[in-house]
Tab-separated table of C-alpha atoms in Angstrom:
chain	number	residue	atom	x	y	z
A	1	MET	CA	-9.713	-10.403	-48.648
A	2	ILE	CA	-11.739	-7.310	-47.720
A	3	LYS	CA	-14.152	-9.503	-45.764
A	4	GLY	CA	-11.259	-10.963	-43.747
A	5	VAL	CA	-9.932	-7.498	-42.937
A	6	CYS	CA	-13.368	-6.403	-41.739
A	7	ILE	CA	-13.598	-9.435	-39.446
A	8	LEU	CA	-10.215	-8.580	-37.923
A	9	MET	CA	-11.181	-4.934	-37.467
A	10	THR	CA	-14.454	-5.814	-35.749
A	11	LYS	CA	-12.853	-8.418	-33.467
A	12	LYS	CA	-13.262	-7.253	-29.891
A	13	ILE	CA	-10.033	-6.170	-28.191
A	14	LYS	CA	-9.473	-7.852	-24.834
A	15	LYS	CA	-9.464	-5.500	-21.885
A	16	ASP	CA	-7.146	-5.508	-18.884
A	17	LEU	CA	-8.527	-5.907	-15.360
A	18	MET	CA	-7.000	-4.085	-12.371
A	19	LEU	CA	-7.869	-5.072	-8.797
A	20	CYS	CA	-6.955	-2.838	-5.856
A	21	PHE	CA	-7.673	-2.729	-2.129
A	22	THR	CA	-5.994	0.458	-0.878
A	23	PRO	CA	-5.475	4.067	-1.987
A	24	LEU	CA	-1.757	3.343	-2.478
A	25	GLN	CA	-2.571	0.405	-4.742
A	26	ALA	CA	-4.848	2.648	-6.792
A	27	PHE	CA	-2.025	5.168	-7.155
A	28	THR	CA	0.437	2.382	-8.057
A	29	LEU	CA	-1.860	1.161	-10.814
A	30	GLY	CA	-2.002	4.692	-12.182
A	31	ARG	CA	1.810	4.730	-12.365
A	32	ILE	CA	1.855	1.328	-14.098
A	33	ILE	CA	-0.596	2.668	-16.670
A	34	GLU	CA	1.707	5.637	-17.305
A	35	GLU	CA	4.924	3.594	-17.428
A	36	GLU	CA	3.506	0.895	-19.713
A	37	GLY	CA	1.513	3.279	-21.910
A	38	LEU	CA	-1.697	1.286	-21.434
A	39	ALA	CA	-4.883	2.439	-23.129
A	40	LYS	CA	-7.077	3.636	-20.280
A	41	GLU	CA	-10.308	2.970	-22.132
A	42	ASN	CA	-9.359	-0.728	-22.303
A	43	ILE	CA	-9.090	-1.158	-18.526
A	44	ASP	CA	-11.704	-2.235	-15.978
A	45	PHE	CA	-11.075	-1.263	-12.332
A	46	PHE	CA	-12.350	-2.950	-9.186
A	47	PHE	CA	-11.683	-1.185	-5.882
A	48	PHE	CA	-12.394	-3.386	-2.837
A	49	SER	CA	-12.763	-1.043	0.133
A	50	SER	CA	-13.343	-1.769	3.831
A	51	ASN	CA	-15.080	1.569	4.389
A	52	ARG	CA	-15.895	4.827	2.614
A	53	THR	CA	-13.582	7.692	3.548
A	54	PRO	CA	-12.626	10.940	1.767
A	55	LEU	CA	-9.298	9.303	0.867
A	56	ILE	CA	-11.002	6.237	-0.636
A	57	ASP	CA	-13.474	8.421	-2.539
A	58	HIS	CA	-10.636	10.597	-3.888
A	59	GLU	CA	-8.568	7.680	-5.185
A	60	PHE	CA	-11.634	5.925	-6.610
A	61	ALA	CA	-12.515	9.125	-8.462
A	62	GLU	CA	-8.955	9.138	-9.869
A	63	LEU	CA	-9.445	5.551	-11.065
A	64	LYS	CA	-12.699	6.466	-12.788
A	65	VAL	CA	-10.896	9.259	-14.651
A	66	ASN	CA	-8.259	6.753	-15.765
A	67	GLY	CA	-10.465	4.715	-18.013
A	68	GLY	CA	-13.132	2.064	-18.509
A	69	ARG	CA	-15.641	0.651	-16.067
A	70	SER	CA	-14.993	1.277	-12.381
A	71	TYR	CA	-16.600	-0.574	-9.487
A	72	LEU	CA	-16.391	-0.045	-5.735
A	73	PHE	CA	-16.941	-3.251	-3.743
A	74	SER	CA	-16.844	-4.071	-0.042
A	75	ARG	CA	-13.829	-5.994	1.244
A	76	LYS	CA	-16.186	-7.645	3.752
A	77	PRO	CA	-19.063	-8.525	1.445
A	78	GLU	CA	-22.433	-10.075	2.020
A	79	LEU	CA	-23.158	-13.308	0.184
A	80	TRP	CA	-25.150	-11.344	-2.393
A	81	ASP	CA	-22.048	-9.290	-3.213
A	82	VAL	CA	-20.092	-12.454	-4.012
A	83	ILE	CA	-22.964	-13.639	-6.211
A	84	LYS	CA	-22.912	-10.247	-7.932
A	85	LEU	CA	-19.179	-10.714	-8.595
A	86	LYS	CA	-19.918	-14.027	-10.247
A	87	MET	CA	-22.637	-12.472	-12.405
A	88	LEU	CA	-20.227	-9.717	-13.467
A	89	PHE	CA	-17.277	-11.950	-14.332
A	90	VAL	CA	-18.664	-15.236	-15.644
A	91	GLY	CA	-18.144	-15.230	-19.409
A	92	LYS	CA	-15.710	-12.296	-19.305
A	93	SER	CA	-12.302	-12.689	-20.927
A	94	TYR	CA	-9.367	-10.396	-20.113
A	95	ARG	CA	-5.848	-10.014	-21.438
A	96	ASP	CA	-3.909	-9.126	-18.260
A	97	ILE	CA	-5.128	-9.082	-14.656
A	98	TYR	CA	-3.162	-6.838	-12.276
A	99	LEU	CA	-3.338	-7.598	-8.551
A	100	ALA	CA	-1.448	-7.336	-5.265
A	101	ASN	CA	-3.649	-9.207	-2.774
A	102	ALA	CA	-3.177	-12.746	-4.043
A	103	ASN	CA	-4.167	-14.163	-0.643
A	104	SER	CA	-7.620	-12.556	-0.773
A	105	THR	CA	-10.571	-14.892	-1.325
A	106	LEU	CA	-12.308	-12.148	-3.326
A	107	VAL	CA	-9.362	-11.987	-5.742
A	108	ASN	CA	-9.428	-15.783	-5.956
A	109	TYR	CA	-13.093	-15.710	-6.920
A	110	VAL	CA	-12.536	-13.058	-9.590
A	111	LEU	CA	-9.814	-15.216	-11.160
A	112	SER	CA	-12.012	-18.312	-10.846
A	113	PHE	CA	-15.084	-16.701	-12.409
A	114	CYS	CA	-13.468	-15.158	-15.517
A	115	ARG	CA	-10.951	-16.126	-18.193
A	116	PHE	CA	-7.646	-14.348	-18.740
A	117	ASP	CA	-4.312	-14.641	-20.519
A	118	ASN	CA	-1.837	-13.372	-17.908
A	119	ILE	CA	-1.479	-12.454	-14.245
A	120	LYS	CA	0.689	-9.462	-13.359
A	121	THR	CA	1.373	-8.635	-9.711
A	122	PHE	CA	2.640	-5.561	-7.897
A	123	ASP	CA	3.803	-4.665	-4.397
A	124	ASP	CA	1.218	-3.831	-1.782
A	125	GLY	CA	3.477	-1.686	0.323
A	126	VAL	CA	6.842	-3.076	1.347
A	127	ILE	CA	5.750	-6.591	2.246
A	128	ASN	CA	3.013	-8.498	0.413
A	129	VAL	CA	4.631	-10.951	-2.020
A	130	ASN	CA	8.050	-9.948	-0.678
A	131	SER	CA	7.247	-11.392	2.743
A	132	PRO	CA	8.115	-14.982	3.685
A	133	LEU	CA	4.874	-14.985	5.708
A	134	PHE	CA	2.764	-14.137	2.661
A	135	TYR	CA	1.544	-17.674	1.923
A	136	THR	CA	0.727	-18.530	5.537
A	137	ARG	CA	-0.936	-15.338	6.799
A	138	GLU	CA	-4.716	-15.480	6.525
A	139	TYR	CA	-6.181	-12.472	4.757
A	140	LYS	CA	-7.741	-10.294	7.444
A	141	ASP	CA	-11.041	-9.723	5.612
A	142	ASP	CA	-11.707	-13.402	4.888
A	143	ASN	CA	-13.547	-13.872	8.180
A	144	ALA	CA	-16.524	-11.893	6.862
A	145	ILE	CA	-19.767	-13.884	7.049
A	146	GLY	CA	-20.411	-13.472	3.324
A	147	ILE	CA	-16.979	-14.924	2.498
A	148	THR	CA	-17.464	-17.828	4.928
A	149	ILE	CA	-20.749	-18.830	3.264
A	150	ALA	CA	-19.368	-18.278	-0.244
A	151	LYS	CA	-16.501	-20.699	0.432
A	152	LYS	CA	-19.088	-23.450	0.935
A	153	LEU	CA	-21.006	-22.573	-2.234
A	154	PHE	CA	-18.420	-21.595	-4.843
A	155	LYS	CA	-15.289	-23.440	-5.848
A	156	ARG	CA	-11.985	-21.568	-5.903
A	157	LYS	CA	-9.452	-22.609	-8.517
A	158	TYR	CA	-6.335	-21.038	-7.031
A	159	THR	CA	-4.172	-20.827	-3.937
A	160	PRO	CA	-2.076	-17.719	-3.161
A	161	ARG	CA	1.058	-19.646	-4.130
A	162	HIS	CA	-0.495	-20.706	-7.447
A	163	ILE	CA	-1.508	-17.126	-8.235
A	164	ILE	CA	1.944	-15.718	-7.470
A	165	GLU	CA	3.803	-18.472	-9.307
A	166	SER	CA	1.547	-17.992	-12.346
A	167	ALA	CA	2.476	-14.316	-12.657
A	168	VAL	CA	4.418	-13.327	-15.773
A	169	ARG	CA	5.596	-9.980	-14.355
A	170	HIS	CA	5.899	-8.314	-10.955
A	171	TYR	CA	6.143	-4.553	-10.404
A	172	THR	CA	8.153	-3.656	-7.309
A	173	ILE	CA	8.674	-0.377	-5.465
A	174	LEU	CA	11.833	-1.703	-3.766
A	175	LYS	CA	15.142	-0.898	-5.408
A	176	HIS	CA	16.955	-3.528	-3.338
A	177	ASN	CA	14.375	-6.241	-3.923
A	178	GLU	CA	16.306	-9.460	-3.346
A	179	ASP	CA	13.993	-11.611	-1.217
A	180	VAL	CA	10.852	-12.081	-3.272
A	181	ASN	CA	8.491	-15.017	-3.644
A	182	VAL	CA	7.766	-14.353	-7.307
A	183	LYS	CA	9.750	-16.187	-9.955
A	184	CYS	CA	8.810	-13.961	-12.894
A	185	ASP	CA	10.434	-10.861	-14.377
A	186	LEU	CA	10.783	-7.956	-11.942
A	187	THR	CA	10.105	-4.390	-13.049
A	188	TYR	CA	11.061	-1.546	-10.710
A	189	ILE	CA	8.547	1.276	-10.706
A	190	SER	CA	9.203	4.610	-9.023
A	191	LEU	CA	6.028	6.016	-7.533
A	192	PHE	CA	7.736	9.250	-6.527
A	193	GLY	CA	11.062	9.976	-8.165
A	194	GLN	CA	13.395	12.912	-7.647
A	195	GLN	CA	11.250	16.017	-7.497
A	196	LYS	CA	12.349	19.419	-6.274
A	197	HIS	CA	10.321	22.544	-5.629
A	198	THR	CA	12.571	25.524	-6.195
A	199	GLY	CA	9.940	28.239	-6.386
A	200	HIS	CA	9.641	30.726	-3.504
A	201	ALA	CA	12.789	29.295	-1.887
A	202	LEU	CA	13.326	32.473	0.142
A	203	ASN	CA	9.991	31.991	1.886
A	204	LYS	CA	10.658	28.412	2.925
A	205	LYS	CA	10.949	27.409	6.560
A	206	ASP	CA	13.903	25.325	7.715
A	207	GLU	CA	12.452	21.873	8.382
A	208	CYS	CA	9.372	19.910	9.354
A	209	ASN	CA	8.970	16.528	11.058
A	210	VAL	CA	6.304	14.103	9.876
A	211	PHE	CA	5.238	10.891	11.597
A	212	ILE	CA	3.595	8.295	9.343
A	213	GLY	CA	0.969	6.268	11.196
A	214	SER	CA	0.674	2.474	11.186
A	215	LYS	CA	-1.929	-0.069	12.246
A	216	PHE	CA	-0.022	-1.098	15.347
A	217	ASN	CA	-1.914	-4.352	15.931
A	218	GLU	CA	-0.918	-5.483	12.452
A	219	ILE	CA	2.796	-4.675	12.578
A	220	LEU	CA	3.450	-6.375	15.937
A	221	LYS	CA	4.439	-10.008	16.414
A	222	GLY	CA	1.704	-12.522	17.206
A	223	ASP	CA	-1.390	-13.732	15.379
A	224	ASP	CA	-4.043	-12.446	17.780
A	225	GLU	CA	-4.558	-8.755	17.014
A	226	LEU	CA	-6.690	-8.277	20.141
A	227	SER	CA	-4.454	-10.023	22.677
A	228	LEU	CA	-3.803	-8.283	25.989
A	229	LEU	CA	-0.046	-8.342	25.368
A	230	LYS	CA	-0.478	-6.583	22.034
A	231	GLU	CA	-2.725	-3.981	23.581
A	232	MET	CA	-0.066	-3.310	26.213
A	233	VAL	CA	2.643	-2.960	23.555
A	234	VAL	CA	0.422	-0.656	21.479
A	235	PHE	CA	-0.117	1.526	24.552
A	236	LYS	CA	3.665	1.641	25.104
A	237	PHE	CA	4.266	2.502	21.435
A	238	LYS	CA	1.809	5.365	21.603
A	239	CYS	CA	3.428	6.752	24.743
A	240	ASP	CA	6.906	6.531	23.184
A	241	ILE	CA	5.760	8.186	19.963
A	242	LYS	CA	3.962	10.937	21.871
A	243	TYR	CA	7.149	11.627	23.838
A	244	LEU	CA	9.189	11.753	20.634
A	245	LEU	CA	6.852	14.139	18.847
A	246	ASP	CA	6.564	16.418	21.863
A	247	ASN	CA	10.341	16.915	21.654
A	248	LEU	CA	10.599	17.421	17.903
A	249	GLY	CA	9.176	20.906	17.619
A	250	GLN	CA	7.346	21.458	14.332
A	251	CYS	CA	5.615	18.146	13.683
A	252	ILE	CA	2.743	16.678	11.671
A	253	TYR	CA	1.028	13.317	12.167
A	254	LEU	CA	-0.423	11.616	9.088
A	255	PRO	CA	-2.674	8.815	10.392
A	256	HIS	CA	-2.979	5.423	8.751
A	257	PRO	CA	-6.073	5.283	6.488
A	258	ARG	CA	-7.624	2.675	8.806
A	259	GLU	CA	-6.696	4.406	12.065
A	260	ARG	CA	-9.696	4.444	14.423
A	261	ASP	CA	-8.222	6.219	17.461
A	262	SER	CA	-9.164	9.817	16.714
A	263	ASP	CA	-7.616	11.040	19.985
A	264	PHE	CA	-4.117	9.693	19.301
A	265	LEU	CA	-1.759	12.604	18.543
A	266	LYS	CA	-4.807	14.793	17.959
A	267	GLU	CA	-2.758	17.965	18.389
A	268	TYR	CA	-0.425	16.943	15.530
A	269	ARG	CA	-2.938	15.243	13.251
A	270	LYS	CA	-3.357	16.421	9.673
A	271	GLU	CA	-6.346	15.000	7.813
A	272	SER	CA	-6.183	14.747	4.039
A	273	ASN	CA	-8.016	13.064	1.185
A	274	GLU	CA	-4.677	12.290	-0.481
A	275	ILE	CA	-2.105	9.597	0.242
A	276	SER	CA	0.727	10.586	2.598
A	277	GLU	CA	3.317	10.810	-0.172
A	278	LYS	CA	1.371	13.547	-1.943
A	279	VAL	CA	0.883	15.460	1.298
A	280	ILE	CA	4.615	15.369	2.051
A	281	PHE	CA	5.557	16.506	-1.453
A	282	LYS	CA	3.345	19.533	-0.975
A	283	LEU	CA	5.183	20.248	2.282
A	284	THR	CA	8.480	20.428	0.366
A	285	ARG	CA	7.174	23.676	-1.111
A	286	GLU	CA	7.095	25.130	2.402
A	287	TYR	CA	10.183	23.549	4.007
A	288	HIS	CA	13.795	23.006	2.968
A	289	LYS	CA	13.915	19.632	4.716
A	290	ILE	CA	11.313	17.066	5.731
A	291	ASN	CA	12.157	14.395	8.328
A	292	VAL	CA	9.832	11.413	7.889
A	293	TYR	CA	9.446	9.067	10.877
A	294	GLY	CA	7.763	5.665	10.640
A	295	PHE	CA	7.933	1.912	11.177
A	296	SER	CA	9.458	1.076	7.762
A	297	SER	CA	6.389	2.609	6.185
A	298	THR	CA	5.797	2.209	2.472
A	299	CYS	CA	5.610	5.997	2.356
A	300	GLN	CA	9.217	6.152	3.554
A	301	PHE	CA	10.337	3.817	0.762
A	302	ASN	CA	8.576	5.923	-1.839
A	303	LEU	CA	10.216	9.130	-0.593
A	304	ALA	CA	13.672	7.916	0.465
A	305	CYS	CA	15.553	8.968	-2.673
A	306	ASN	CA	14.581	12.643	-2.559
A	307	ASP	CA	17.372	15.010	-1.495
A	308	ASN	CA	15.237	17.199	0.760
A	309	ILE	CA	13.504	14.269	2.502
A	310	HIS	CA	15.246	12.315	5.269
A	311	CYS	CA	13.782	9.096	6.679
A	312	ILE	CA	14.096	7.918	10.276
A	313	VAL	CA	13.024	4.312	10.909
A	314	LEU	CA	11.520	3.419	14.277
A	315	ASP	CA	12.526	-0.088	15.384
A	316	SER	CA	11.387	-2.389	18.202
A	317	GLN	CA	11.841	-5.992	19.270
A	318	PHE	CA	8.047	-6.294	19.214
A	319	LEU	CA	7.771	-5.644	15.462
A	320	ARG	CA	7.219	-8.499	13.023
A	321	ASP	CA	10.458	-9.898	11.634
A	322	ASP	CA	9.588	-9.106	8.006
A	323	ILE	CA	8.993	-5.452	8.885
A	324	ARG	CA	12.299	-5.234	10.741
A	325	LEU	CA	14.000	-6.795	7.719
A	326	SER	CA	12.480	-4.120	5.482
A	327	SER	CA	14.156	-1.406	7.562
A	328	HIS	CA	17.563	-2.487	6.223
A	329	TYR	CA	16.538	-1.417	2.720
A	330	LEU	CA	15.802	2.078	4.018
A	331	ILE	CA	19.089	2.216	5.918
A	332	ASN	CA	20.898	1.318	2.691
A	333	ASP	CA	19.242	4.383	1.152
A	334	GLY	CA	20.571	6.650	3.914
A	335	ALA	CA	17.884	6.436	6.584
A	336	ASP	CA	18.646	6.626	10.305
A	337	ILE	CA	17.164	4.171	12.797
A	338	ILE	CA	15.925	4.580	16.376
A	339	ASN	CA	15.038	1.712	18.724
A	340	ILE	CA	12.012	2.932	20.656
A	341	ASP	CA	12.434	0.156	23.244
A	342	GLN	CA	15.327	2.139	24.697
A	343	PRO	CA	15.048	5.348	26.716
A	344	TRP	CA	15.753	8.548	24.796
A	345	ALA	CA	19.448	8.564	25.647
A	346	GLY	CA	21.606	11.565	24.847
A	347	SER	CA	23.542	9.710	22.147
A	348	VAL	CA	20.358	9.036	20.203
A	349	THR	CA	18.846	12.479	20.585
A	350	ASN	CA	22.103	14.198	19.721
A	351	LYS	CA	22.455	12.126	16.561
A	352	LEU	CA	19.099	13.403	15.345
A	353	ASN	CA	19.521	16.891	16.824
A	354	LEU	CA	16.693	16.295	19.275
A	355	PRO	CA	16.539	18.089	22.625
A	356	VAL	CA	17.698	15.935	25.536
């Protein structure tokens, strides 16, 4: 009997594996760990990053604090990197694997190389597995040379649809999450709930306007990100946004983590090694009200339910249909909407108390 107990005690506990591709995903995984009470020392983290930035380094450092082994891999790997993945995962056995980018070839290889009991998915922003285009859109990093060669050498066991339909649980950041591709149990997770900063209220300024940046080529209709038409629309967007911000008064621009145009809104730009949500929460200590402008940004969804934060959605006929659909969720939570295709008419500016 004692021998049997010793065998059970020495039996290795299966770890969980968490895969992330963005700073927001890293933060989301941290919230899942908190909500589910997971043992941090029993978790392995893999952060697939397109480039090293202060924001990436900050969130990766947070992951390393959270628990077990932590690895930083390139999202556009060389062939040797894919081979290294195979060497790391072959023979490994995990309990649960958490992922958002089911259409990534790298994720597919991780699942193909190792063994596991369950797949658990979570939202990557407001679209991802909630988008009807999810199964058909090619993952943007899969055109890397290393991935192209690896596809000819290593067999993949899964398709994005197979991965999603195999999930036993999906964590969503959308309260009104009705149109999802997953068929498993849904768990709502609040990344930023109701939080108020009451200290030093007398020293607070009235309000501040914040514009959340987007990768314009990725949110517009059309498959070719470098098409002339898209470039023309992006130029128009930037002119419209510049006009808006110039008329807002106190304003801050938080660029998208992959923004490359360092001159765009340079006079309003605020650089930070934290995700936009954290930056805005710190601003609530200085201002009574924060107006958050964006193209149905995930940041807006995460902040929409806070009393001293008001969201304004920017809309356009040139936006992808799934992004325009997402704006309705924000409107249901009290957000206003502006169509930037139209001139800044008095009715619109008056509604938002903007100067005409």
